[in-house]
Tab-separated table of C-alpha atoms and ligand atoms in Angstrom:
chain	number	residue	atom	x	y	z
A	271	MET	CA	112.830	100.989	110.659
A	272	ILE	CA	109.664	101.273	112.770
A	273	GLU	CA	111.185	104.190	114.704
A	274	THR	CA	111.504	106.322	111.566
A	275	PHE	CA	107.940	105.575	110.515
A	276	LEU	CA	106.541	106.361	113.977
A	277	ALA	CA	108.479	109.616	114.289
A	278	GLN	CA	106.950	110.955	111.077
A	279	SER	CA	103.366	109.822	111.753
A	280	ARG	CA	100.827	112.470	112.774
A	281	TRP	CA	99.251	110.100	115.300
A	282	PHE	CA	102.467	109.316	117.154
A	283	GLY	CA	102.330	111.035	120.537
A	284	GLY	CA	106.062	110.930	121.277
A	285	LYS	CA	107.281	113.377	118.657
A	286	GLY	CA	110.192	115.476	119.889
A	287	ARG	CA	111.144	112.921	122.592
A	288	ALA	CA	113.988	110.421	122.277
A	289	PHE	CA	112.533	106.916	122.138
A	290	THR	CA	113.271	103.351	121.121
A	291	VAL	CA	111.015	100.488	120.064
A	292	SER	CA	111.439	98.157	123.042
A	293	GLY	CA	109.116	95.360	121.948
A	294	VAL	CA	106.935	94.140	119.083
A	295	ARG	CA	104.118	91.600	119.429
A	296	GLU	CA	102.146	90.097	116.581
A	297	LEU	CA	98.415	90.272	117.364
A	298	GLY	CA	97.026	88.619	114.251
A	299	ARG	CA	97.096	88.185	110.503
A	300	LEU	CA	94.586	88.814	107.707
A	301	GLY	CA	94.822	88.234	103.997
A	302	PRO	CA	96.353	86.967	101.753
A	303	ASP	CA	97.338	89.222	98.817
A	304	PRO	CA	98.536	91.147	100.554
A	305	GLU	CA	98.935	89.480	103.905
A	306	VAL	CA	98.331	91.939	106.734
A	307	VAL	CA	100.219	91.484	109.976
A	308	VAL	CA	98.883	93.455	112.930
A	309	LEU	CA	101.670	94.497	115.274
A	310	LEU	CA	101.560	95.927	118.767
A	311	VAL	CA	104.663	98.056	119.150
A	312	GLU	CA	106.021	99.071	122.545
A	313	VAL	CA	107.781	102.437	122.616
A	314	SER	CA	110.062	103.369	125.539
A	315	TYR	CA	111.176	106.918	126.158
A	316	ASP	CA	114.885	107.291	126.788
A	317	GLY	CA	115.958	108.119	130.330
A	318	THR	CA	112.445	107.552	131.781
A	319	SER	CA	110.265	104.593	132.700
A	320	ASP	CA	107.526	105.869	130.325
A	321	HIS	CA	106.334	103.527	127.658
A	322	GLU	CA	103.379	103.387	125.270
A	323	LEU	CA	101.795	100.858	122.938
A	324	TYR	CA	100.949	101.583	119.299
A	325	GLN	CA	99.030	99.535	116.763
A	326	LEU	CA	100.793	99.071	113.435
A	327	PRO	CA	99.030	96.995	110.778
A	328	LEU	CA	101.459	96.218	107.941
A	329	ALA	CA	100.627	95.097	104.400
A	330	LEU	CA	103.339	92.704	103.228
A	331	TYR	CA	104.479	92.480	99.597
A	332	ASP	CA	107.290	90.669	97.782
A	333	THR	CA	107.782	93.448	95.260
A	334	PRO	CA	107.871	97.247	95.639
A	335	GLN	CA	104.454	98.954	95.425
A	336	GLU	CA	104.873	102.302	93.723
A	337	ARG	CA	101.363	103.466	94.696
A	338	LEU	CA	102.275	102.951	98.370
A	339	GLU	CA	105.716	104.525	98.332
A	340	HIS	CA	104.602	107.218	100.824
A	341	ALA	CA	103.429	104.494	103.227
A	342	PHE	CA	106.610	102.405	103.243
A	343	VAL	CA	107.618	101.284	106.728
A	344	GLY	CA	110.543	98.875	106.085
A	345	ARG	CA	111.067	95.134	105.823
A	346	TRP	CA	109.257	92.633	108.025
A	347	PRO	CA	110.047	90.471	110.003
A	348	ALA	CA	113.771	91.171	109.423
A	349	ASP	CA	116.056	93.103	107.094
A	350	ASP	CA	115.695	90.348	104.521
A	351	GLY	CA	111.916	89.996	105.057
A	352	GLN	CA	109.000	91.220	102.928
A	353	LEU	CA	108.353	94.858	102.034
A	354	ALA	CA	106.016	96.301	104.658
A	355	TYR	CA	103.638	99.220	104.076
A	356	ASP	CA	101.201	100.973	106.428
A	357	ALA	CA	98.129	98.811	105.770
A	358	VAL	CA	95.698	101.614	106.551
A	359	GLN	CA	96.807	103.436	103.417
A	360	ASP	CA	96.361	100.352	101.239
A	361	ARG	CA	92.778	99.842	100.053
A	362	THR	CA	93.464	96.206	99.086
A	363	ALA	CA	94.718	95.440	102.571
A	364	MET	CA	91.797	97.252	104.196
A	365	ALA	CA	89.307	95.190	102.190
A	366	HIS	CA	90.453	92.225	104.331
A	367	TYR	CA	89.339	94.066	107.459
A	368	LEU	CA	85.865	94.644	106.043
A	369	GLN	CA	85.568	91.037	104.884
A	370	ALA	CA	86.626	89.883	108.334
A	371	PHE	CA	83.497	91.505	109.804
A	372	GLY	CA	81.645	88.710	107.995
A	373	THR	CA	83.228	86.157	110.352
A	374	PRO	CA	83.338	86.301	114.173
A	375	SER	CA	87.096	85.848	114.328
A	376	ALA	CA	89.882	85.944	111.806
A	377	GLY	CA	93.625	85.451	112.070
A	378	GLY	CA	93.794	85.873	115.849
A	379	LEU	CA	91.594	89.014	115.878
A	380	ARG	CA	87.921	89.162	116.873
A	381	PHE	CA	85.491	91.150	114.713
A	382	VAL	CA	82.364	91.922	116.744
A	383	ARG	CA	79.181	93.120	115.006
A	384	VAL	CA	76.370	95.132	116.602
A	385	PRO	CA	73.025	93.789	115.307
A	386	GLY	CA	70.749	96.069	113.290
A	387	HIS	CA	72.802	97.019	110.245
A	388	GLU	CA	73.392	95.006	107.104
A	389	LEU	CA	77.025	95.709	106.390
A	390	ASP	CA	78.151	96.002	102.770
A	391	LEU	CA	81.157	93.662	102.961
A	392	ASP	CA	82.268	94.511	99.417
A	393	ALA	CA	82.343	98.307	99.706
A	394	VAL	CA	85.505	99.955	98.395
A	395	ALA	CA	87.988	101.154	101.013
A	396	SER	CA	89.359	104.704	100.910
A	397	PRO	CA	91.783	105.963	103.537
A	398	PHE	CA	90.779	109.189	105.296
A	399	SER	CA	93.315	111.868	104.457
A	400	GLY	CA	92.547	114.456	107.179
A	401	GLU	CA	94.570	115.139	110.301
A	402	GLN	CA	93.851	112.528	112.933
A	403	SER	CA	94.972	111.057	116.229
A	404	ASN	CA	94.040	107.612	114.879
A	405	SER	CA	93.641	106.231	111.342
A	406	SER	CA	90.308	105.876	109.566
A	407	VAL	CA	89.171	104.189	106.406
A	408	PHE	CA	85.816	104.790	104.725
A	409	PHE	CA	84.062	101.808	103.160
A	410	GLY	CA	81.991	103.188	100.306
A	411	GLU	CA	79.235	105.308	101.783
A	412	ASP	CA	78.346	102.603	104.256
A	413	ALA	CA	80.815	102.484	107.121
A	414	VAL	CA	83.961	103.962	108.648
A	415	LEU	CA	86.602	101.878	110.393
A	416	LYS	CA	88.788	103.756	112.834
A	417	LEU	CA	91.904	101.851	113.880
A	418	PHE	CA	93.182	103.155	117.193
A	419	ARG	CA	96.885	103.911	117.105
A	420	LYS	CA	97.793	104.438	120.740
A	421	ILE	CA	96.524	101.369	122.544
A	422	THR	CA	95.746	100.995	126.232
A	423	PRO	CA	94.575	97.597	127.504
A	424	GLY	CA	90.929	97.597	128.597
A	425	GLU	CA	87.792	99.456	127.596
A	426	ASN	CA	88.083	102.036	124.823
A	427	PRO	CA	85.592	104.807	125.679
A	428	ASP	CA	84.998	105.619	122.003
A	429	ILE	CA	83.513	102.141	121.550
A	430	THR	CA	81.685	101.862	124.848
A	431	THR	CA	80.180	105.358	124.643
A	432	HIS	CA	79.072	104.894	121.031
A	433	ARG	CA	77.604	101.541	121.965
A	434	VAL	CA	75.501	102.967	124.759
A	435	LEU	CA	74.363	105.973	122.706
A	436	THR	CA	73.532	103.731	119.736
A	437	GLU	CA	71.462	101.470	122.002
A	438	ALA	CA	69.756	104.551	123.479
A	439	GLY	CA	68.733	105.585	119.951
A	440	SER	CA	70.714	108.836	120.036
A	441	THR	CA	70.382	110.886	116.864
A	442	HIS	CA	73.535	112.850	117.653
A	443	VAL	CA	76.169	110.170	117.027
A	444	ALA	CA	77.102	107.862	114.166
A	445	GLN	CA	75.631	104.436	114.933
A	446	LEU	CA	78.099	101.818	116.160
A	447	TYR	CA	78.288	98.839	113.741
A	448	GLY	CA	81.028	96.844	115.448
A	449	TRP	CA	84.591	96.714	116.688
A	450	VAL	CA	87.888	94.797	116.411
A	451	GLU	CA	89.598	93.337	119.458
A	452	ALA	CA	92.413	90.989	120.464
A	453	ASP	CA	92.900	89.736	124.026
A	454	ASP	CA	91.895	92.687	126.238
A	455	LEU	CA	92.770	95.259	123.567
A	456	HIS	CA	90.210	97.326	121.662
A	457	LEU	CA	91.869	97.882	118.275
A	458	GLY	CA	89.260	99.484	116.041
A	459	MET	CA	85.697	100.769	115.792
A	460	LEU	CA	83.311	100.348	112.861
A	461	GLN	CA	80.503	102.853	112.592
A	462	GLN	CA	77.941	104.438	110.320
A	463	PHE	CA	79.397	106.612	107.579
A	464	LEU	CA	77.724	110.001	107.888
A	465	ARG	CA	77.194	110.649	104.210
A	466	THR	CA	76.240	114.294	104.324
A	467	ALA	CA	78.687	115.402	106.978
A	468	SER	CA	80.535	118.715	106.985
A	469	ASP	CA	83.142	119.182	109.664
A	470	GLY	CA	82.081	121.818	112.240
A	471	TRP	CA	85.588	123.299	112.311
A	472	ASP	CA	85.625	123.747	108.505
A	473	LEU	CA	82.178	125.350	108.609
A	474	ALA	CA	83.306	127.749	111.315
A	475	LEU	CA	86.422	128.690	109.335
A	476	ALA	CA	84.276	129.342	106.249
A	477	SER	CA	82.030	131.596	108.317
A	478	VAL	CA	85.048	133.535	109.606
A	479	ARG	CA	86.427	133.946	106.085
A	480	ASP	CA	83.071	135.385	104.997
A	481	LEU	CA	83.269	137.818	107.869
A	482	PHE	CA	86.837	138.881	107.084
A	483	ALA	CA	85.941	139.371	103.426
A	484	GLU	CA	83.622	142.177	104.537
A	485	ALA	CA	85.396	143.253	107.677
A	486	ASP	CA	83.453	146.526	107.888
A	487	LEU	CA	80.293	144.515	108.666
A	488	HIS	CA	79.269	142.791	111.902
A	489	ALA	CA	79.107	138.995	112.144
A	490	GLU	CA	75.293	138.999	112.072
A	491	GLU	CA	75.297	141.023	108.847
A	492	VAL	CA	77.429	138.736	106.680
A	493	GLY	CA	76.164	135.737	104.708
A	494	GLY	CA	78.091	133.084	106.600
A	495	ASP	CA	76.877	133.942	110.102
A	496	PHE	CA	77.367	130.864	112.299
A	497	ALA	CA	75.304	131.785	115.353
A	498	ALA	CA	72.216	129.735	114.423
A	499	GLU	CA	74.445	126.668	113.963
A	500	ALA	CA	76.218	127.374	117.252
A	501	ALA	CA	72.799	127.439	118.907
A	502	ARG	CA	71.760	124.106	117.351
A	503	LEU	CA	75.023	122.605	118.499
A	504	GLY	CA	74.243	123.757	122.038
A	505	THR	CA	70.906	121.946	121.960
A	506	ALA	CA	72.501	118.794	120.527
A	507	LEU	CA	75.195	118.708	123.210
A	508	ALA	CA	72.628	119.161	125.981
A	509	GLU	CA	70.756	116.104	124.615
A	510	VAL	CA	73.941	114.014	124.389
A	511	HIS	CA	74.799	114.892	127.982
A	512	GLU	CA	71.312	113.927	129.110
A	513	GLN	CA	71.589	110.555	127.355
A	514	LEU	CA	75.017	109.904	128.859
A	515	ARG	CA	73.743	110.876	132.301
A	516	ALA	CA	70.939	108.344	131.984
A	517	ALA	CA	73.147	105.533	130.682
A	518	PHE	CA	76.337	105.670	132.767
A	519	PRO	CA	76.774	105.852	136.529
A	520	GLY	CA	77.394	109.358	137.866
A	521	SER	CA	78.684	110.715	141.152
A	522	GLU	CA	79.921	113.919	142.770
A	523	VAL	CA	83.349	115.395	143.390
A	524	SER	CA	84.362	118.368	145.487
A	525	GLY	CA	85.309	121.645	143.845
A	526	ALA	CA	88.471	121.593	145.985
A	527	ASP	CA	89.609	118.307	144.394
A	528	LEU	CA	88.858	119.590	140.901
A	529	ALA	CA	90.706	122.838	141.595
A	530	ARG	CA	93.740	120.926	142.859
A	531	THR	CA	93.837	118.789	139.709
A	532	MET	CA	93.615	121.867	137.486
A	533	SER	CA	96.278	123.677	139.440
A	534	ASP	CA	98.603	120.643	139.268
A	535	ARG	CA	98.025	120.406	135.537
A	536	LEU	CA	98.918	124.069	135.189
A	537	ALA	CA	102.153	123.559	137.143
A	538	ALA	CA	103.078	120.656	134.842
A	539	ALA	CA	102.145	122.723	131.765
A	540	VAL	CA	104.535	125.524	132.767
A	541	GLU	CA	107.383	122.998	132.542
A	542	VAL	CA	106.490	122.431	128.880
A	543	VAL	CA	105.414	125.989	128.033
A	544	PRO	CA	107.456	128.468	130.100
A	545	ASP	CA	105.453	131.368	128.562
A	546	LEU	CA	102.564	130.302	130.801
A	547	ALA	CA	104.526	131.319	133.920
A	548	PRO	CA	103.321	134.964	134.060
A	549	HIS	CA	99.694	133.739	134.159
A	550	VAL	CA	100.019	131.122	136.891
A	551	ALA	CA	98.958	133.329	139.797
A	552	ASP	CA	95.848	134.614	137.995
A	553	ALA	CA	94.887	131.160	136.719
A	554	ASP	CA	95.304	129.724	140.210
A	555	ALA	CA	93.009	132.473	141.479
A	556	VAL	CA	90.323	131.207	139.055
A	557	PHE	CA	90.829	127.655	140.318
A	558	ALA	CA	90.673	128.877	143.935
A	559	THR	CA	87.139	130.154	143.279
A	560	LEU	CA	86.214	126.682	142.052
A	561	ALA	CA	87.623	125.226	145.288
A	562	GLY	CA	84.762	126.938	147.118
A	563	VAL	CA	82.101	124.906	145.244
A	564	ASP	CA	80.965	121.709	146.945
A	565	ALA	CA	79.523	118.545	145.383
A	566	VAL	CA	79.992	118.991	141.641
A	567	PRO	CA	77.926	116.392	139.698
A	568	VAL	CA	80.070	114.308	137.352
A	569	GLN	CA	79.104	111.787	134.670
A	570	ARG	CA	80.353	110.205	131.422
A	571	ILE	CA	81.167	113.033	129.004
A	572	HIS	CA	82.940	113.431	125.665
A	573	GLY	CA	86.132	114.666	127.293
A	574	ASP	CA	87.884	116.371	124.365
A	575	LEU	CA	85.152	118.247	122.590
A	576	HIS	CA	86.010	120.848	119.982
A	577	LEU	CA	84.492	121.905	116.661
A	578	GLY	CA	86.601	119.321	114.792
A	579	GLN	CA	84.653	116.634	116.690
A	580	THR	CA	81.310	117.841	115.409
A	581	LEU	CA	79.739	117.107	112.056
A	582	ARG	CA	76.809	118.958	110.506
A	583	THR	CA	74.584	116.592	108.531
A	584	VAL	CA	71.183	116.976	106.902
A	585	LEU	CA	69.881	115.220	110.013
A	586	GLY	CA	71.429	117.691	112.421
A	587	TRP	CA	74.687	117.943	114.375
A	588	LYS	CA	76.588	114.775	115.276
A	589	VAL	CA	79.368	114.424	117.818
A	590	VAL	CA	82.293	112.068	117.073
A	591	ASP	CA	85.368	110.681	118.821
A	592	PHE	CA	84.546	109.917	122.448
A	593	GLU	CA	88.105	108.842	123.322
A	594	GLY	CA	88.853	111.803	125.610
A	595	GLU	CA	92.077	113.802	125.624
A	596	PRO	CA	94.720	111.749	123.799
A	597	ALA	CA	97.485	112.664	126.282
A	598	LYS	CA	95.576	111.495	129.392
A	599	PRO	CA	96.009	107.933	130.687
A	600	LEU	CA	92.947	105.769	130.017
A	601	SER	CA	92.217	105.362	133.741
A	602	GLU	CA	91.690	109.150	133.933
A	603	ARG	CA	89.720	109.364	130.690
A	604	LEU	CA	87.208	106.839	132.011
A	605	LEU	CA	86.511	108.805	135.172
A	606	PRO	CA	83.231	110.708	135.238
A	607	ASP	CA	83.716	114.438	134.791
A	608	SER	CA	81.606	117.557	134.670
A	609	PRO	CA	79.685	118.251	131.435
A	610	TRP	CA	81.093	121.775	131.727
A	611	ARG	CA	84.377	120.350	130.457
A	612	ASP	CA	82.725	119.637	127.085
A	613	VAL	CA	80.991	123.014	127.040
A	614	ALA	CA	84.345	124.666	127.764
A	615	GLY	CA	85.927	122.717	124.891
A	616	LEU	CA	83.488	124.147	122.377
A	617	LEU	CA	83.728	127.645	123.832
A	618	ARG	CA	87.489	127.450	123.293
A	619	SER	CA	86.921	126.331	119.704
A	620	PHE	CA	84.795	129.426	119.065
A	621	ASP	CA	87.830	131.383	120.169
A	622	TYR	CA	90.279	129.353	118.079
A	623	ALA	CA	88.469	129.586	114.751
A	624	PRO	CA	88.663	133.341	114.089
A	625	HIS	CA	92.153	133.613	115.538
A	626	ALA	CA	93.386	130.699	113.412
A	627	VAL	CA	92.108	132.447	110.264
A	628	ALA	CA	93.537	135.805	111.376
A	629	GLU	CA	96.958	134.218	112.038
A	630	SER	CA	96.987	132.562	108.629
A	631	LEU	CA	96.450	135.959	106.965
A	632	GLY	CA	99.428	137.557	108.742
A	633	ASP	CA	99.670	141.272	109.469
A	634	ASP	CA	101.062	142.709	106.239
A	635	GLU	CA	98.499	145.540	106.392
A	636	PRO	CA	98.369	146.612	110.046
A	637	ASP	CA	95.021	148.445	109.730
A	638	ALA	CA	93.299	145.491	108.108
A	639	ALA	CA	94.842	143.108	110.635
A	640	HIS	CA	93.637	145.301	113.488
A	641	GLN	CA	90.098	145.374	112.089
A	642	ARG	CA	90.150	141.587	111.627
A	643	ALA	CA	91.320	141.071	115.216
A	644	HIS	CA	88.363	143.171	116.363
A	645	ARG	CA	85.930	141.157	114.218
A	646	ALA	CA	87.546	137.917	115.421
A	647	ASP	CA	86.690	138.765	119.026
A	648	GLU	CA	83.184	139.760	118.020
A	649	TRP	CA	82.619	136.501	116.094
A	650	ALA	CA	83.892	134.418	119.007
A	651	ARG	CA	81.707	136.276	121.529
A	652	ARG	CA	78.596	135.997	119.379
A	653	ASN	CA	78.940	132.263	118.825
A	654	ARG	CA	79.898	131.493	122.412
A	655	LYS	CA	76.781	133.317	123.559
A	656	ALA	CA	74.451	131.588	121.083
A	657	PHE	CA	75.865	128.140	121.905
A	658	LEU	CA	75.711	128.631	125.652
A	659	ALA	CA	72.199	130.069	125.644
A	660	SER	CA	70.891	126.994	123.804
A	661	TYR	CA	72.891	124.565	125.897
A	662	CYS	CA	71.533	126.033	129.134
A	663	GLY	CA	67.969	126.475	127.833
A	664	ASP	CA	65.396	128.059	130.117
A	665	ALA	CA	67.452	127.237	133.223
A	666	GLY	CA	70.136	129.746	132.193
A	667	LEU	CA	73.580	129.887	133.745
A	668	SER	CA	73.694	130.200	137.535
A	669	ASP	CA	76.617	131.858	139.370
A	670	ARG	CA	77.756	128.412	140.463
A	671	ASP	CA	77.669	127.142	136.858
A	672	ARG	CA	79.651	130.166	135.745
A	673	THR	CA	82.341	129.486	138.354
A	674	LEU	CA	82.662	125.900	137.177
A	675	LEU	CA	82.601	126.817	133.509
A	676	THR	CA	85.211	129.562	133.858
A	677	ALA	CA	87.608	127.167	135.590
A	678	TYR	CA	87.072	124.499	132.916
A	679	VAL	CA	87.671	127.014	130.133
A	680	VAL	CA	90.979	128.113	131.680
A	681	ASP	CA	91.968	124.479	132.262
A	682	LYS	CA	91.204	123.680	128.604
A	683	ALA	CA	93.265	126.617	127.353
A	684	VAL	CA	96.185	125.442	129.508
A	685	TYR	CA	95.832	121.935	128.026
A	686	GLU	CA	95.798	123.455	124.527
A	687	CYS	CA	99.077	125.285	125.199
A	688	VAL	CA	100.756	121.949	125.904
A	689	TYR	CA	99.035	120.294	122.945
A	690	GLU	CA	100.147	123.026	120.538
A	691	ALA	CA	103.695	123.182	121.936
A	692	ARG	CA	104.016	119.446	121.274
A	693	ASN	CA	102.127	119.181	117.998
A	694	ARG	CA	101.816	122.545	116.197
A	695	PRO	CA	104.188	125.047	117.814
A	696	THR	CA	103.192	127.828	115.375
A	697	TRP	CA	99.660	127.695	116.817
A	698	LEU	CA	100.808	128.128	120.424
A	699	PRO	CA	100.095	131.901	120.446
A	700	ILE	CA	96.349	131.178	120.070
A	701	PRO	CA	95.789	129.347	123.377
A	702	LEU	CA	98.485	131.427	125.123
A	703	ALA	CA	96.575	134.589	124.258
A	704	GLY	CA	93.452	132.768	125.443
A	705	VAL	CA	94.964	132.038	128.863
A	706	ALA	CA	96.113	135.654	129.168
A	707	ARG	CA	92.664	137.004	128.266
A	708	LEU	CA	90.729	134.538	130.407
A	709	THR	CA	92.773	135.155	133.513
A	710	ALA	CA	93.284	138.932	133.154
A	711	ARG	CA	91.956	140.819	136.179
B	21	ADP	N1	80.962	108.453	111.116
B	21	ADP	C1	81.617	109.321	110.352
B	21	ADP	N2	81.191	109.609	109.097
B	21	ADP	C2	81.875	110.495	108.314
B	21	ADP	N3	82.995	111.123	108.704
B	21	ADP	C3	83.464	110.876	109.934
B	21	ADP	C4	82.809	109.960	110.820
B	21	ADP	N4	83.494	109.904	111.970
B	21	ADP	C5	84.529	110.735	111.839
B	21	ADP	N5	84.522	111.322	110.606
B	21	ADP	C6	85.517	112.266	110.065
B	21	ADP	O1	86.797	111.795	110.436
B	21	ADP	C7	87.478	112.772	111.245
B	21	ADP	C8	88.306	112.064	112.289
B	21	ADP	O2	87.472	111.321	113.146
B	21	ADP	P1	87.791	111.206	114.694
B	21	ADP	O3	86.821	110.250	115.295
B	21	ADP	O4	87.870	112.564	115.321
B	21	ADP	O5	89.242	110.543	114.642
B	21	ADP	P2	90.517	110.663	115.597
B	21	ADP	O6	90.201	109.901	116.854
B	21	ADP	O7	91.580	109.994	114.810
B	21	ADP	O8	90.826	112.134	115.851
B	21	ADP	C9	86.365	113.652	111.814
B	21	ADP	O9	86.804	114.945	112.110
B	21	ADP	C10	85.357	113.651	110.682
B	21	ADP	O10	85.718	114.626	109.725
B	22	LIG	O1	90.954	115.652	117.695
B	22	LIG	P1	91.831	115.178	118.790
B	22	LIG	O2	91.157	114.293	119.772
B	22	LIG	O3	93.114	114.613	118.319
B	22	LIG	O4	92.149	116.527	119.649
B	22	LIG	C1	93.424	117.123	119.723
B	22	LIG	O5	93.692	117.851	118.528
B	22	LIG	C2	92.867	119.024	118.297
B	22	LIG	C3	93.349	119.685	117.014
B	22	LIG	O6	93.189	118.819	115.935
B	22	LIG	C4	92.967	119.982	119.473
B	22	LIG	O7	92.037	121.058	119.255
B	22	LIG	C5	92.528	122.382	119.287
B	22	LIG	O8	92.612	122.857	117.928
B	22	LIG	C6	91.340	122.938	117.268
B	22	LIG	C7	91.604	123.503	115.875
B	22	LIG	O9	92.406	122.621	115.133
B	22	LIG	C8	90.380	123.857	118.031
B	22	LIG	O10	89.105	123.880	117.390
B	22	LIG	C9	90.213	123.336	119.449
B	22	LIG	O11	89.375	124.228	120.177
B	22	LIG	C10	91.575	123.233	120.112
B	22	LIG	O12	91.445	122.656	121.407
B	22	LIG	C11	92.556	119.269	120.747
B	22	LIG	O13	92.673	120.163	121.854
B	22	LIG	C12	93.478	118.049	120.939
B	22	LIG	O14	93.090	117.327	122.088
């Protein structure tokens, strides 16, 4: 029963691979009415030694719950057990989580609070309905609880990075209010609900639609021009990087090591996306240039930055989700990396947005589609430039910086090809075209 539920869940990373549930451990219970049982599910991939852990909180009922039909998982603990629903989609079940933050430990789980915020323990829970790698629930307009789905024992960088930035008084993140843990597992993060937030990706798409509505005009001439926002985002990211540099230990790595990692990742990506093969030589040439750079400063960074991880609020841009790339093992996500990786992530997003809108419109009128493709490139260039200029400030971009940045942008586009092939195959042409363009000589 759990297999079927996992296979259809957006956050499950093993879609398309044959797997079995090889173990289930109960981490704790909350409740009653309904009782919530928090399971740690081990997934093993057939024919390999790969396995992963997923968190599955289940709300248990004796009678069918029509309102939760879409969230039905099966019966627990056995075929004749209670009816089990995905607890995250059940506001009554999630109220138990919020209440539990009023006590240091409940039902085998520990609920840790960060001092400084008076939590509204009675706020109404509403599940977040957007696309996510994890599962979030909003509590009124007070707090958001994100339950991590894929679990790796040890430190969760989303929690530890938010903690440090909250303590440093950063104005560019949602304040950390607390977290949920069991044994050495970080299970969830409670943070400030950003009341006036608009998703950066949605804002960018709206800007592109404005542009396409008047495709005879330039990006700077239409109402929804995004460049000033892109510039503010550049300033915000520079401040976040400075705060992370001050708070976490940094070091240096050689360009040769970085280049080797990128080249290896490309070789592995070609196995998943054979259409990358014609670009390998040119991409490796980009990485070879990086190999000539010595002593690249590395530090704690975001690790998977894109416009969907940015929120525009009345108090400026905020950055969310410091978990790093979901596909990378935790040990790698915790390693310091170059801030250029984050910059590259946003530059790629400025490329994605107009091409995603253009793709969704199709090419029923070839002339219009051609004009839109032209405007798409213009929009992307304009916003990349505005963002980068603000990020770099007076120092500007040196030749060395440009070498690093170019390699990180190509590496990100390669990563995106694998991500899209596994998660949204119809979007694969966007990063594939990106790799082709970025590596063309
Ligand atoms: N503190 C917050 N306040 C309001 N909305 C938020 C907050 N944090 C995240 N969100 C919204 O939830 C979405 C998913 O959050 P994110 O941390 O990226 O989750 P995931 O790790 O599951 O991808 C974000 O894109 C944003 O729209
Ligand atoms: O938000 P996550 O940490 O789960 O990040 C993953 O999913 C992202 C998509 O939701 C993916 O981002 C890619 O698509 C975005 C548009 O949907 C685009 O703005 C990004 O530039 C592009 O990389 C991200 O790569 C992946 O790790």
